[in-house]
Amino acid sequence: MTSTPTPDLRLDALRHWLERHADRLGLIPDSLAPVSGDASFRRYFRLQAAHGTLIVMDAPPPHEDCAPFVRIAGLLAQGGLRVPVILAQDLAQGFLLLSDLGERTFYDALRDGLSQDEAALQRHYRGALRALVALQQCPSSDLPPYDEARLLEELAVFPQWYLRTHLGHTPDAAAEAALADVFGLLAQRAAAQPRVLVHRDFHSPNLMIGPDAPEPAPGVIDFQDALHGPISYDIASLAMDARTTWDEARQLDWAIRYWEYAREAGLPVPDDFARFHVEYEWMGLQRNLRILGVFARLSHRDGKHHYLDHMPRVQAYVRQVAGRYAVFRPLLRLLDQAERPPQTVGYSF
């Protein structure tokens, strides 16, 4: 006995919505094909139109809200960044019709061999660094604050989902207190930085390969969660990419280049790069501790187990920074206990 497939009511509603815009925009609704989903409830489709392809975002209320995407897209476009143009919108239903920035993200290009072509790699990443500086010059003071309370709140996923659920390790009272001290220090240090517009996921999956140029301007996507927060956050996202491993020499190269571009643009980075280096590494530690918790939650709660493939890379980034500063030794001790492989019992005869 075969089961009846569950109807996709949102997809039916989306097709009807597209049909209403078909004549005006030259759409071919029957060409609708899935592109990808992400860690949220959003999903994306590509469809053919009279003058090329377009992207459709399906962001189901009440889980998602398209209004921030529309708002941030306008801010970034005014700042000169390559972002999707919104061709049609229905915020009540959660539908957006967008221009198509292409099919290749930086992540796709890296898997296809971009990292083996040093000249091309540097061109595209310098373009990304220029785009980041432009993004940080966009007005953001009326966006929600990425403040100490929020930075601290985000870290709760680390002990809950990474330590307890994923590793099966419950810290004792002393370890809990030491972890709270580390969290407080990271949140305070980040919150004290100058604030700019923060993309929050400025890394290879959210940057689209740009046109051929000395420093190609990338397409920037997935910016709807932007906040007003620490200036070092997005360079930490890029240099310590959760989807692509970069060694410390590469991280340092791009951090220095970003710092130079930011100073040229008048952004409020420290005059001393050594000080900025500490700021962005500590910011990266906060981010990567959160990511370990988020990836564990996506696997154990949502069944998205492919996120575990990236966990060793993020673990390495955490240890890279925690191992450099004495104040994080309690964190390293906790990680050594929690991540230790289970002991096997051997018998000799």
Tab-separated table of N, CA and C in Angstrom, residues 226-291:
chain	number	residue	atom	x	y	z
A	226	ALA	N	21.144	41.121	9.879
A	226	ALA	CA	22.158	42.136	10.191
A	226	ALA	C	21.796	42.913	11.455
A	227	LEU	N	22.837	43.296	12.193
A	227	LEU	CA	22.679	44.032	13.440
A	227	LEU	C	23.686	45.182	13.493
A	228	HIS	N	23.557	46.015	14.507
A	228	HIS	CA	24.505	47.092	14.784
A	228	HIS	C	25.435	46.583	15.871
A	229	GLY	N	26.680	46.202	15.471
A	229	GLY	CA	27.507	45.530	16.447
A	229	GLY	C	28.997	45.650	16.211
A	230	PRO	N	29.793	44.771	16.820
A	230	PRO	CA	31.259	44.912	16.863
A	230	PRO	C	31.899	44.914	15.477
A	231	ILE	N	32.836	45.829	15.273
A	231	ILE	CA	33.435	46.024	13.960
A	231	ILE	C	34.272	44.826	13.508
A	232	SER	N	34.760	44.016	14.431
A	232	SER	CA	35.620	42.892	14.041
A	232	SER	C	34.839	41.625	13.716
A	233	TYR	N	33.512	41.641	13.864
A	233	TYR	CA	32.755	40.400	13.752
A	233	TYR	C	32.852	39.788	12.356
A	234	ASP	N	32.626	40.586	11.328
A	234	ASP	CA	32.542	40.014	9.984
A	234	ASP	C	33.887	39.603	9.415
A	235	ILE	N	34.965	40.275	9.778
A	235	ILE	CA	36.268	39.815	9.302
A	235	ILE	C	36.623	38.502	10.002
A	236	ALA	N	36.188	38.319	11.245
A	236	ALA	CA	36.384	37.032	11.912
A	236	ALA	C	35.587	35.944	11.198
A	237	SER	N	34.376	36.271	10.744
A	237	SER	CA	33.564	35.301	9.996
A	237	SER	C	34.268	34.869	8.720
A	238	LEU	N	34.870	35.827	8.020
A	238	LEU	CA	35.498	35.534	6.739
A	238	LEU	C	36.812	34.783	6.910
A	239	ALA	N	37.645	35.236	7.836
A	239	ALA	CA	38.973	34.640	7.998
A	239	ALA	C	38.919	33.288	8.703
A	240	MET	N	37.940	33.105	9.594
A	240	MET	CA	37.741	31.811	10.260
A	240	MET	C	36.437	31.213	9.750
A	241	ASP	N	36.402	30.934	8.473
A	241	ASP	CA	35.197	30.477	7.782
A	241	ASP	C	34.795	29.094	8.294
A	242	ALA	N	33.555	28.979	8.750
A	242	ALA	CA	33.093	27.701	9.292
A	242	ALA	C	32.946	26.627	8.226
A	243	ARG	N	32.956	27.013	6.949
A	243	ARG	CA	32.796	26.037	5.872
A	243	ARG	C	34.084	25.764	5.109
A	244	THR	N	35.110	26.565	5.331
A	244	THR	CA	36.364	26.423	4.586
A	244	THR	C	37.525	26.663	5.536
A	245	THR	N	38.488	25.757	5.551
A	245	THR	CA	39.609	25.872	6.474
A	245	THR	C	40.677	26.807	5.926
A	246	TRP	N	41.011	27.812	6.715
A	246	TRP	CA	42.125	28.704	6.381
A	246	TRP	C	43.150	28.620	7.494
A	247	ASP	N	44.416	28.467	7.121
A	247	ASP	CA	45.460	28.396	8.145
A	247	ASP	C	45.720	29.795	8.710
A	248	GLU	N	46.510	29.856	9.757
A	248	GLU	CA	46.710	31.128	10.452
A	248	GLU	C	47.404	32.162	9.583
A	249	ALA	N	48.301	31.723	8.708
A	249	ALA	CA	48.977	32.686	7.836
A	249	ALA	C	47.983	33.374	6.921
A	250	ARG	N	47.039	32.603	6.380
A	250	ARG	CA	46.014	33.180	5.500
A	250	ARG	C	45.095	34.099	6.297
A	251	GLN	N	44.690	33.667	7.458
A	251	GLN	CA	43.843	34.502	8.308
A	251	GLN	C	44.510	35.851	8.572
A	252	LEU	N	45.775	35.788	8.933
A	252	LEU	CA	46.507	37.014	9.266
A	252	LEU	C	46.646	37.922	8.065
A	253	ASP	N	46.910	37.344	6.898
A	253	ASP	CA	47.041	38.127	5.675
A	253	ASP	C	45.770	38.914	5.391
A	254	TRP	N	44.630	38.234	5.460
A	254	TRP	CA	43.377	38.919	5.158
A	254	TRP	C	42.972	39.890	6.258
A	255	ALA	N	43.287	39.562	7.494
A	255	ALA	CA	42.973	40.495	8.583
A	255	ALA	C	43.775	41.788	8.439
A	256	ILE	N	45.052	41.661	8.090
A	256	ILE	CA	45.879	42.857	7.891
A	256	ILE	C	45.361	43.672	6.718
A	257	ARG	N	45.041	42.995	5.623
A	257	ARG	CA	44.562	43.719	4.439
A	257	ARG	C	43.241	44.426	4.739
A	258	TYR	N	42.332	43.738	5.438
A	258	TYR	CA	41.080	44.382	5.830
A	258	TYR	C	41.360	45.610	6.680
A	259	TRP	N	42.234	45.459	7.667
A	259	TRP	CA	42.562	46.563	8.580
A	259	TRP	C	43.093	47.767	7.801
A	260	GLU	N	43.915	47.516	6.788
A	260	GLU	CA	44.441	48.608	5.959
A	260	GLU	C	43.319	49.277	5.170
A	261	TYR	N	42.441	48.470	4.556
A	261	TYR	CA	41.314	49.033	3.803
A	261	TYR	C	40.397	49.830	4.728
A	262	ALA	N	40.146	49.305	5.917
A	262	ALA	CA	39.243	49.971	6.857
A	262	ALA	C	39.811	51.314	7.312
A	263	ARG	N	41.106	51.366	7.565
A	263	ARG	CA	41.743	52.622	7.972
A	263	ARG	C	41.659	53.642	6.839
A	264	GLU	N	41.911	53.188	5.605
A	264	GLU	CA	41.812	54.092	4.456
A	264	GLU	C	40.415	54.693	4.345
A	265	ALA	N	39.401	53.896	4.686
A	265	ALA	CA	38.011	54.346	4.571
A	265	ALA	C	37.555	55.156	5.779
A	266	GLY	N	38.409	55.277	6.796
A	266	GLY	CA	38.040	56.039	7.983
A	266	GLY	C	37.178	55.275	8.967
A	267	LEU	N	37.126	53.950	8.861
A	267	LEU	CA	36.368	53.168	9.827
A	267	LEU	C	37.119	53.144	11.165
A	268	PRO	N	36.410	52.982	12.279
A	268	PRO	CA	37.033	53.122	13.608
A	268	PRO	C	37.746	51.854	14.083
A	269	VAL	N	38.733	51.414	13.308
A	269	VAL	CA	39.563	50.301	13.764
A	269	VAL	C	40.740	50.870	14.557
A	270	PRO	N	41.337	50.086	15.447
A	270	PRO	CA	42.488	50.587	16.230
A	270	PRO	C	43.655	50.973	15.320
A	271	ASP	N	44.437	51.950	15.759
A	271	ASP	CA	45.622	52.355	14.998
A	271	ASP	C	46.710	51.278	15.017
A	272	ASP	N	46.708	50.477	16.048
A	272	ASP	CA	47.713	49.421	16.210
A	272	ASP	C	47.104	48.094	15.760
A	273	PHE	N	47.691	47.464	14.718
A	273	PHE	CA	47.120	46.215	14.240
A	273	PHE	C	47.180	45.118	15.297
A	274	ALA	N	48.225	45.104	16.118
A	274	ALA	CA	48.337	44.067	17.145
A	274	ALA	C	47.115	44.082	18.064
A	275	ARG	N	46.639	45.267	18.392
A	275	ARG	CA	45.437	45.372	19.224
A	275	ARG	C	44.223	44.855	18.458
A	276	PHE	N	44.129	45.217	17.178
A	276	PHE	CA	43.000	44.748	16.392
A	276	PHE	C	43.025	43.230	16.244
A	277	HIS	N	44.211	42.657	16.113
A	277	HIS	CA	44.347	41.216	15.978
A	277	HIS	C	43.746	40.490	17.178
A	278	VAL	N	44.008	41.006	18.373
A	278	VAL	CA	43.414	40.419	19.572
A	278	VAL	C	41.899	40.561	19.535
A	279	GLU	N	41.414	41.732	19.125
A	279	GLU	CA	39.971	41.970	19.093
A	279	GLU	C	39.268	40.983	18.164
A	280	TYR	N	39.836	40.794	16.982
A	280	TYR	CA	39.118	39.941	16.034
A	280	TYR	C	39.267	38.466	16.389
A	281	GLU	N	40.390	38.076	17.007
A	281	GLU	CA	40.516	36.679	17.440
A	281	GLU	C	39.535	36.358	18.570
A	282	TRP	N	39.409	37.253	19.541
A	282	TRP	CA	38.456	37.012	20.625
A	282	TRP	C	37.028	37.010	20.098
A	283	MET	N	36.771	37.893	19.123
A	283	MET	CA	35.443	37.896	18.506
A	283	MET	C	35.186	36.579	17.787
A	284	GLY	N	36.212	36.084	17.099
A	284	GLY	CA	36.084	34.804	16.420
A	284	GLY	C	35.844	33.665	17.397
A	285	LEU	N	36.436	33.731	18.576
A	285	LEU	CA	36.210	32.693	19.575
A	285	LEU	C	34.758	32.700	20.035
A	286	GLN	N	34.211	33.874	20.283
A	286	GLN	CA	32.793	33.949	20.660
A	286	GLN	C	31.922	33.341	19.561
A	287	ARG	N	32.183	33.727	18.329
A	287	ARG	CA	31.381	33.231	17.210
A	287	ARG	C	31.496	31.715	17.077
A	288	ASN	N	32.695	31.189	17.176
A	288	ASN	CA	32.886	29.763	16.922
A	288	ASN	C	32.380	28.891	18.059
A	289	LEU	N	32.410	29.378	19.282
A	289	LEU	CA	31.753	28.650	20.362
A	289	LEU	C	30.247	28.568	20.109
A	290	ARG	N	29.673	29.682	19.671
A	290	ARG	CA	28.247	29.668	19.337
A	290	ARG	C	27.969	28.705	18.192
A	291	ILE	N	28.818	28.716	17.158
A	291	ILE	CA	28.596	27.860	15.997
A	291	ILE	C	28.635	26.383	16.384
